[in-house]
Amino acid sequence: MGKILFIISKLIIKKITAKTKTNLDDIIVDKLEEPVIFGLVLGASWYAFSLLKYAAPTLTSGDIEAGIEIAYSHPEQFVNHLFNFLLVVNITWLISRLSDALIEEYIVPLTEKSESDLDDQLLPIFRKGLRLIIWIMGIIIGLNNAGYDVGAVIAGLGIGGLAFALAAQDTIKNFFGGIMIFADKPFQIGERIQIGGIDGTVKEIGIRSTRIETLAGRIVTVPNSMFSDDAVENVDLEPSRKVMLNLGLTYDMSAEQMERAMAVLSEIAKNNPQVKDDFSVGFNAFGDFSLGILFIYFIKKGEDNLAVQTAVNLAILKQFGTAGLEMAFPTQTVYHKGMQ
């Protein structure tokens, strides 16, 4: 009978679903084919067994002491309990296959389109976890329908789950930290971040940990729970890189020369296409050995920060030298008054 149903499913039902526009019916038929056929065979078997007349077997005292009396003194009841259990198992199998078909049709394409790799890693765990929960619930219900007291089983599962949660609390914390990264998306692979004194580029995002390549080229494995407890700074999301440059000119500079120095800095910023227009230049300090000028500029996003700073500094050095603007260095003048 089972082979006949398989042939009907293959030659008729699958050909009909193949002509439709959606793939959902094809996936459902493929996933539910076996449990549905098993259910039909189970129903036919139950009907056949219900037509039989059972004769109670002769039991010895040893069989009764071994507890076989309950199972075999009432064979009809035993068969009914067995079929009730198998029926629940078949329904559980069907629900598990159906949920897997829905995940494969609707959730898998979404994870394939996303840029993050974390959802690709979380999806298999989610599918297995959902399947495990469905089967545990199905077996418990099946045992209950078969006449067993599942209260002790549920209590044992509760105590075991509590012990497991206490023993694996760090792993669970890291797991939920990974879910937080997936949900909030504070960073993605390839972005530079700073957290807990670690500065580097994200190379891999896993379920338990994240791998970061530091600026020194070393790989640091960071537990995902750290991202829930500490602040994460995403360097690559900054709109521009701010550079503050403190320059000191000698005290023999005139006011006109100081104004000339600030004008030179403004021209350098304006003429560099990699620097944004919102720069600032100001005469901000009378230092111990220099006249201070503060130069603040912003490097555009996506530019090589080190290369831009090098170009700006070289331009300052050249143009200050050409204009006769002398940089100060720590000096000390000692005045000595002769004794009378």
CSV table of C-alpha atoms in Angstrom, one decimal:
chain,number,residue,atom,x,y,z
A,1,MET,CA,0.0,0.0,0.0
A,2,GLY,CA,2.8,2.4,0.9
A,3,LYS,CA,4.5,1.8,-2.5
A,4,ILE,CA,1.3,2.5,-4.3
A,5,LEU,CA,0.9,5.8,-2.4
A,6,PHE,CA,4.5,6.8,-3.2
A,7,ILE,CA,3.9,6.1,-6.9
A,8,ILE,CA,0.7,8.2,-6.9
A,9,SER,CA,2.5,11.0,-5.2
A,10,LYS,CA,5.4,10.9,-7.7
A,11,LEU,CA,3.4,10.5,-10.9
A,12,ILE,CA,0.4,12.7,-10.1
A,13,ILE,CA,0.7,15.1,-7.2
A,14,LYS,CA,4.3,16.2,-7.8
A,15,LYS,CA,3.5,16.8,-11.5
A,16,ILE,CA,0.6,19.0,-10.6
A,17,THR,CA,2.6,21.1,-8.0
A,18,ALA,CA,5.4,21.5,-10.5
A,19,LYS,CA,3.2,23.4,-12.8
A,20,THR,CA,2.3,26.1,-10.2
A,21,LYS,CA,4.2,29.4,-9.9
A,22,THR,CA,5.2,29.0,-6.3
A,23,ASN,CA,7.7,26.6,-4.9
A,24,LEU,CA,5.9,26.3,-1.5
A,25,ASP,CA,3.6,23.5,-2.7
A,26,ASP,CA,6.5,21.5,-4.1
A,27,ILE,CA,8.4,21.8,-0.8
A,28,ILE,CA,5.4,20.9,1.3
A,29,VAL,CA,4.6,17.8,-0.9
A,30,ASP,CA,8.2,16.7,-0.7
A,31,LYS,CA,8.4,17.2,3.1
A,32,LEU,CA,5.0,15.8,4.0
A,33,GLU,CA,5.0,12.9,1.5
A,34,GLU,CA,6.5,10.3,4.0
A,35,PRO,CA,4.6,11.3,7.1
A,36,VAL,CA,1.2,11.4,5.3
A,37,ILE,CA,1.8,8.0,3.7
A,38,PHE,CA,2.9,6.6,7.1
A,39,GLY,CA,-0.3,8.1,8.6
A,40,LEU,CA,-2.4,6.4,6.0
A,41,VAL,CA,-0.7,3.1,6.5
A,42,LEU,CA,-1.0,3.5,10.3
A,43,GLY,CA,-4.7,4.2,10.0
A,44,ALA,CA,-5.2,1.1,7.7
A,45,SER,CA,-3.2,-1.0,10.2
A,46,TRP,CA,-5.2,0.2,13.1
A,47,TYR,CA,-8.5,-0.6,11.3
A,48,ALA,CA,-7.2,-4.1,10.5
A,49,PHE,CA,-6.1,-4.7,14.1
A,50,SER,CA,-9.5,-3.5,15.4
A,51,LEU,CA,-11.2,-6.3,13.5
A,52,LEU,CA,-9.1,-8.9,15.3
A,53,LYS,CA,-10.4,-10.8,18.3
A,54,TYR,CA,-7.8,-11.1,21.0
A,55,ALA,CA,-7.5,-14.0,23.4
A,56,ALA,CA,-5.9,-13.3,26.7
A,57,PRO,CA,-2.7,-15.3,27.1
A,58,THR,CA,-2.0,-17.5,30.0
A,59,LEU,CA,0.3,-15.8,32.4
A,60,THR,CA,2.6,-17.4,35.0
A,61,SER,CA,3.2,-16.0,38.4
A,62,GLY,CA,6.7,-14.9,37.3
A,63,ASP,CA,5.2,-12.9,34.4
A,64,ILE,CA,2.8,-11.2,36.8
A,65,GLU,CA,5.6,-10.3,39.2
A,66,ALA,CA,7.6,-8.9,36.3
A,67,GLY,CA,4.8,-6.5,35.5
A,68,ILE,CA,3.8,-8.1,32.2
A,69,GLU,CA,0.2,-8.6,33.3
A,70,ILE,CA,-0.8,-5.0,32.6
A,71,ALA,CA,0.6,-5.1,29.1
A,72,TYR,CA,-0.7,-8.5,28.0
A,73,SER,CA,-3.7,-9.3,30.0
A,74,HIS,CA,-5.6,-6.7,27.9
A,75,PRO,CA,-4.1,-6.8,24.4
A,76,GLU,CA,-6.7,-4.6,22.9
A,77,GLN,CA,-5.8,-1.8,25.4
A,78,PHE,CA,-2.1,-2.3,24.6
A,79,VAL,CA,-2.6,-2.1,20.9
A,80,ASN,CA,-4.8,1.0,21.3
A,81,HIS,CA,-2.1,2.7,23.4
A,82,LEU,CA,0.5,1.7,20.9
A,83,PHE,CA,-1.4,3.2,18.0
A,84,ASN,CA,-2.2,6.3,20.0
A,85,PHE,CA,1.5,6.8,20.6
A,86,LEU,CA,2.4,6.2,16.9
A,87,LEU,CA,-0.4,8.6,15.8
A,88,VAL,CA,1.0,11.4,17.9
A,89,VAL,CA,4.5,10.6,16.6
A,90,ASN,CA,3.2,10.8,13.1
A,91,ILE,CA,1.5,14.1,13.7
A,92,THR,CA,4.7,15.4,15.3
A,93,TRP,CA,6.7,14.2,12.3
A,94,LEU,CA,4.2,16.0,10.0
A,95,ILE,CA,4.4,19.3,12.0
A,96,SER,CA,8.2,19.2,12.1
A,97,ARG,CA,8.4,18.7,8.3
A,98,LEU,CA,5.8,21.4,7.7
A,99,SER,CA,7.7,24.0,9.8
A,100,ASP,CA,10.9,23.0,8.1
A,101,ALA,CA,9.2,23.6,4.7
A,102,LEU,CA,8.0,27.0,5.7
A,103,ILE,CA,11.5,28.0,7.0
A,104,GLU,CA,13.1,26.8,3.8
A,105,GLU,CA,10.6,28.7,1.6
A,106,TYR,CA,10.4,32.0,3.5
A,107,ILE,CA,13.3,32.5,5.9
A,108,VAL,CA,16.2,30.9,4.1
A,109,PRO,CA,15.9,33.3,1.1
A,110,LEU,CA,15.9,36.3,3.5
A,111,THR,CA,19.1,35.1,5.1
A,112,GLU,CA,20.8,34.6,1.7
A,113,LYS,CA,20.0,38.2,0.7
A,114,SER,CA,21.3,39.8,3.9
A,115,GLU,CA,24.9,41.0,4.1
A,116,SER,CA,25.6,39.6,7.5
A,117,ASP,CA,26.9,36.1,8.0
A,118,LEU,CA,25.5,35.8,11.5
A,119,ASP,CA,21.9,35.0,10.4
A,120,ASP,CA,23.4,32.2,8.2
A,121,GLN,CA,24.9,30.7,11.3
A,122,LEU,CA,21.9,31.2,13.5
A,123,LEU,CA,19.4,29.7,11.1
A,124,PRO,CA,20.6,26.1,11.4
A,125,ILE,CA,20.6,26.3,15.2
A,126,PHE,CA,17.1,27.8,15.1
A,127,ARG,CA,15.8,25.0,12.8
A,128,LYS,CA,17.4,22.3,14.9
A,129,GLY,CA,16.1,23.9,18.1
A,130,LEU,CA,12.6,24.2,16.8
A,131,ARG,CA,12.6,20.6,15.6
A,132,LEU,CA,13.9,19.4,18.9
A,133,ILE,CA,11.1,21.3,20.8
A,134,ILE,CA,8.4,19.9,18.5
A,135,TRP,CA,9.7,16.4,19.0
A,136,ILE,CA,10.0,16.7,22.8
A,137,MET,CA,6.5,18.0,23.0
A,138,GLY,CA,5.2,15.3,20.7
A,139,ILE,CA,6.8,12.4,22.6
A,140,ILE,CA,5.5,13.7,25.9
A,141,ILE,CA,2.0,14.0,24.5
A,142,GLY,CA,2.3,10.6,22.9
A,143,LEU,CA,3.4,8.9,26.1
A,144,ASN,CA,0.6,10.6,27.9
A,145,ASN,CA,-1.9,9.3,25.4
A,146,ALA,CA,-0.4,5.9,25.8
A,147,GLY,CA,-1.3,5.9,29.5
A,148,TYR,CA,2.1,6.8,31.0
A,149,ASP,CA,2.5,9.3,33.8
A,150,VAL,CA,4.6,12.0,32.2
A,151,GLY,CA,4.6,14.3,35.2
A,152,ALA,CA,7.8,12.8,36.5
A,153,VAL,CA,9.4,13.1,33.1
A,154,ILE,CA,8.4,16.8,32.9
A,155,ALA,CA,9.7,17.4,36.4
A,156,GLY,CA,13.0,15.7,35.5
A,157,LEU,CA,13.3,17.8,32.3
A,158,GLY,CA,12.7,21.0,34.4
A,159,ILE,CA,15.4,20.1,36.9
A,160,GLY,CA,17.8,19.0,34.1
A,161,GLY,CA,17.1,22.2,32.2
A,162,LEU,CA,17.8,24.3,35.3
A,163,ALA,CA,21.1,22.5,35.9
A,164,PHE,CA,22.0,22.9,32.3
A,165,ALA,CA,21.3,26.6,32.3
A,166,LEU,CA,23.4,27.1,35.4
A,167,ALA,CA,26.3,25.2,34.0
A,168,ALA,CA,26.1,26.8,30.6
A,169,GLN,CA,25.2,30.4,31.6
A,170,ASP,CA,28.3,31.8,29.9
A,171,THR,CA,27.6,30.0,26.7
A,172,ILE,CA,24.0,31.1,26.8
A,173,LYS,CA,25.1,34.7,27.5
A,174,ASN,CA,27.4,34.6,24.5
A,175,PHE,CA,24.6,33.1,22.4
A,176,PHE,CA,22.3,36.0,23.2
A,177,GLY,CA,25.1,38.4,22.6
A,178,GLY,CA,25.4,37.0,19.1
A,179,ILE,CA,21.6,37.5,18.6
A,180,MET,CA,22.0,41.1,19.8
A,181,ILE,CA,24.7,41.6,17.1
A,182,PHE,CA,22.4,40.1,14.5
A,183,ALA,CA,19.4,42.2,15.7
A,184,ASP,CA,21.0,45.6,16.4
A,185,LYS,CA,23.8,45.3,13.8
A,186,PRO,CA,26.2,47.6,15.6
A,187,PHE,CA,28.9,46.5,13.1
A,188,GLN,CA,29.5,44.1,10.2
A,189,ILE,CA,32.3,42.1,8.9
A,190,GLY,CA,35.1,44.3,7.5
A,191,GLU,CA,34.3,47.3,9.7
A,192,ARG,CA,36.8,48.7,12.2
A,193,ILE,CA,35.5,48.8,15.8
A,194,GLN,CA,36.8,49.7,19.2
A,195,ILE,CA,35.7,47.9,22.4
A,196,GLY,CA,37.3,47.3,25.7
A,197,GLY,CA,40.7,48.6,24.6
A,198,ILE,CA,40.6,46.5,21.4
A,199,ASP,CA,40.9,48.4,18.1
A,200,GLY,CA,40.7,46.4,14.9
A,201,THR,CA,38.7,45.1,11.9
A,202,VAL,CA,36.0,42.5,12.3
A,203,LYS,CA,36.9,39.4,10.5
A,204,GLU,CA,34.3,36.8,11.6
A,205,ILE,CA,31.1,36.9,13.6
A,206,GLY,CA,30.2,33.6,15.2
A,207,ILE,CA,27.5,32.3,17.6
A,208,ARG,CA,29.8,32.3,20.6
A,209,SER,CA,32.5,34.8,19.7
A,210,THR,CA,33.7,37.4,17.2
A,211,ARG,CA,37.2,37.5,15.7
A,212,ILE,CA,38.9,40.9,15.4
A,213,GLU,CA,42.2,41.7,13.6
A,214,THR,CA,44.0,44.4,15.6
A,215,LEU,CA,46.0,47.2,14.0
A,216,ALA,CA,49.1,45.2,14.8
A,217,GLY,CA,47.8,42.3,12.7
A,218,ARG,CA,46.9,39.9,15.6
A,219,ILE,CA,43.6,38.0,15.8
A,220,VAL,CA,41.7,38.6,19.0
A,221,THR,CA,38.7,36.4,19.9
A,222,VAL,CA,36.1,38.4,21.8
A,223,PRO,CA,33.1,36.7,23.5
A,224,ASN,CA,29.8,38.0,22.2
A,225,SER,CA,28.7,38.7,25.8
A,226,MET,CA,31.2,41.5,25.8
A,227,PHE,CA,29.2,43.4,23.2
A,228,SER,CA,26.2,43.4,25.5
A,229,ASP,CA,28.1,44.7,28.5
A,230,ASP,CA,30.5,47.3,26.9
A,231,ALA,CA,30.0,50.2,24.5
A,232,VAL,CA,31.1,49.5,20.9
A,233,GLU,CA,32.5,52.3,18.8
A,234,ASN,CA,32.2,51.7,15.1
A,235,VAL,CA,35.0,53.7,13.6
A,236,ASP,CA,34.0,53.1,10.0
A,237,LEU,CA,30.6,54.7,10.6
A,238,GLU,CA,32.1,58.1,11.4
A,239,PRO,CA,31.2,60.7,8.7
A,240,SER,CA,34.8,62.0,8.6
A,241,ARG,CA,38.0,61.8,10.6
A,242,LYS,CA,38.8,64.8,12.8
A,243,VAL,CA,42.4,65.9,13.0
A,244,MET,CA,43.5,68.4,15.6
A,245,LEU,CA,47.0,69.9,15.0
A,246,ASN,CA,48.7,72.2,17.5
A,247,LEU,CA,51.4,74.3,15.9
A,248,GLY,CA,53.8,76.6,17.8
A,249,LEU,CA,55.6,79.5,16.2
A,250,THR,CA,58.5,81.4,17.8
A,251,TYR,CA,57.9,84.5,20.0
A,252,ASP,CA,59.7,86.7,17.5
A,253,MET,CA,56.8,86.4,15.1
A,254,SER,CA,54.9,89.6,14.4
A,255,ALA,CA,51.1,89.8,14.3
A,256,GLU,CA,51.2,90.0,10.5
A,257,GLN,CA,53.3,86.8,10.4
A,258,MET,CA,50.8,85.0,12.7
A,259,GLU,CA,47.9,86.1,10.4
A,260,ARG,CA,50.0,84.9,7.4
A,261,ALA,CA,50.5,81.5,9.1
A,262,MET,CA,46.7,81.1,9.6
A,263,ALA,CA,46.0,82.1,6.0
A,264,VAL,CA,48.5,79.5,4.8
A,265,LEU,CA,46.7,76.8,6.8
A,266,SER,CA,43.4,77.8,5.4
A,267,GLU,CA,44.7,77.7,1.9
A,268,ILE,CA,46.2,74.2,2.5
A,269,ALA,CA,42.8,72.9,3.7
A,270,LYS,CA,40.9,74.6,0.8
A,271,ASN,CA,43.3,73.2,-1.9
A,272,ASN,CA,43.2,69.6,-0.6
A,273,PRO,CA,40.2,67.8,-2.2
A,274,GLN,CA,40.4,65.1,0.4
A,275,VAL,CA,39.7,67.6,3.3
A,276,LYS,CA,36.2,68.9,4.0
A,277,ASP,CA,35.4,72.6,3.9
A,278,ASP,CA,34.4,72.9,7.6
A,279,PHE,CA,38.0,73.4,9.0
A,280,SER,CA,39.0,75.8,11.7
A,281,VAL,CA,42.2,77.8,12.3
A,282,GLY,CA,42.8,80.0,15.3
A,283,PHE,CA,45.6,81.7,17.4
A,284,ASN,CA,44.7,80.0,20.7
A,285,ALA,CA,47.6,80.2,23.1
A,286,PHE,CA,50.6,82.1,24.4
A,287,GLY,CA,52.7,79.1,25.4
A,288,ASP,CA,55.8,78.9,27.6
A,289,PHE,CA,58.1,79.0,24.5
A,290,SER,CA,55.7,79.4,21.5
A,291,LEU,CA,52.7,81.1,20.1
A,292,GLY,CA,50.1,78.5,19.6
A,293,ILE,CA,47.9,78.0,16.5
A,294,LEU,CA,45.1,75.4,16.6
A,295,PHE,CA,44.3,73.8,13.2
A,296,ILE,CA,41.3,71.5,13.0
A,297,TYR,CA,40.3,69.8,9.8
A,298,PHE,CA,38.2,66.8,8.7
A,299,ILE,CA,39.3,64.0,6.3
A,300,LYS,CA,36.5,62.9,4.1
A,301,LYS,CA,35.0,59.4,4.6
A,302,GLY,CA,36.7,56.7,2.6
A,303,GLU,CA,40.0,58.5,2.2
A,304,ASP,CA,43.4,57.2,3.4
A,305,ASN,CA,43.7,59.0,6.7
A,306,LEU,CA,47.4,58.6,7.1
A,307,ALA,CA,48.1,59.6,3.5
A,308,VAL,CA,46.0,62.8,3.8
A,309,GLN,CA,47.7,63.8,7.1
A,310,THR,CA,51.1,63.2,5.5
A,311,ALA,CA,50.1,65.5,2.5
A,312,VAL,CA,48.8,68.3,4.8
A,313,ASN,CA,51.9,68.1,7.1
A,314,LEU,CA,54.3,68.3,4.2
A,315,ALA,CA,52.4,71.2,2.7
A,316,ILE,CA,52.6,73.0,6.1
A,317,LEU,CA,56.3,72.4,6.4
A,318,LYS,CA,57.1,73.6,2.9
A,319,GLN,CA,54.9,76.7,2.9
A,320,PHE,CA,55.9,77.8,6.4
A,321,GLY,CA,59.5,77.5,5.3
A,322,THR,CA,58.9,79.5,2.2
A,323,ALA,CA,57.1,82.2,4.1
A,324,GLY,CA,59.7,82.4,6.8
A,325,LEU,CA,57.4,81.2,9.5
A,326,GLU,CA,59.7,79.5,12.1
A,327,MET,CA,58.4,76.6,14.2
A,328,ALA,CA,59.2,76.8,17.9
A,329,PHE,CA,60.9,74.2,20.0
A,330,PRO,CA,61.5,74.1,23.7
A,331,THR,CA,64.0,76.8,24.6
A,332,GLN,CA,65.1,78.6,27.7
A,333,THR,CA,66.7,82.1,28.0
A,334,VAL,CA,68.7,82.8,31.2
A,335,TYR,CA,69.4,86.4,32.2
A,336,HIS,CA,72.4,86.8,34.5
A,337,LYS,CA,72.8,90.0,36.5
A,338,GLY,CA,76.3,90.6,37.7
A,339,MET,CA,77.0,91.2,41.3
A,340,GLN,CA,78.1,94.7,42.4
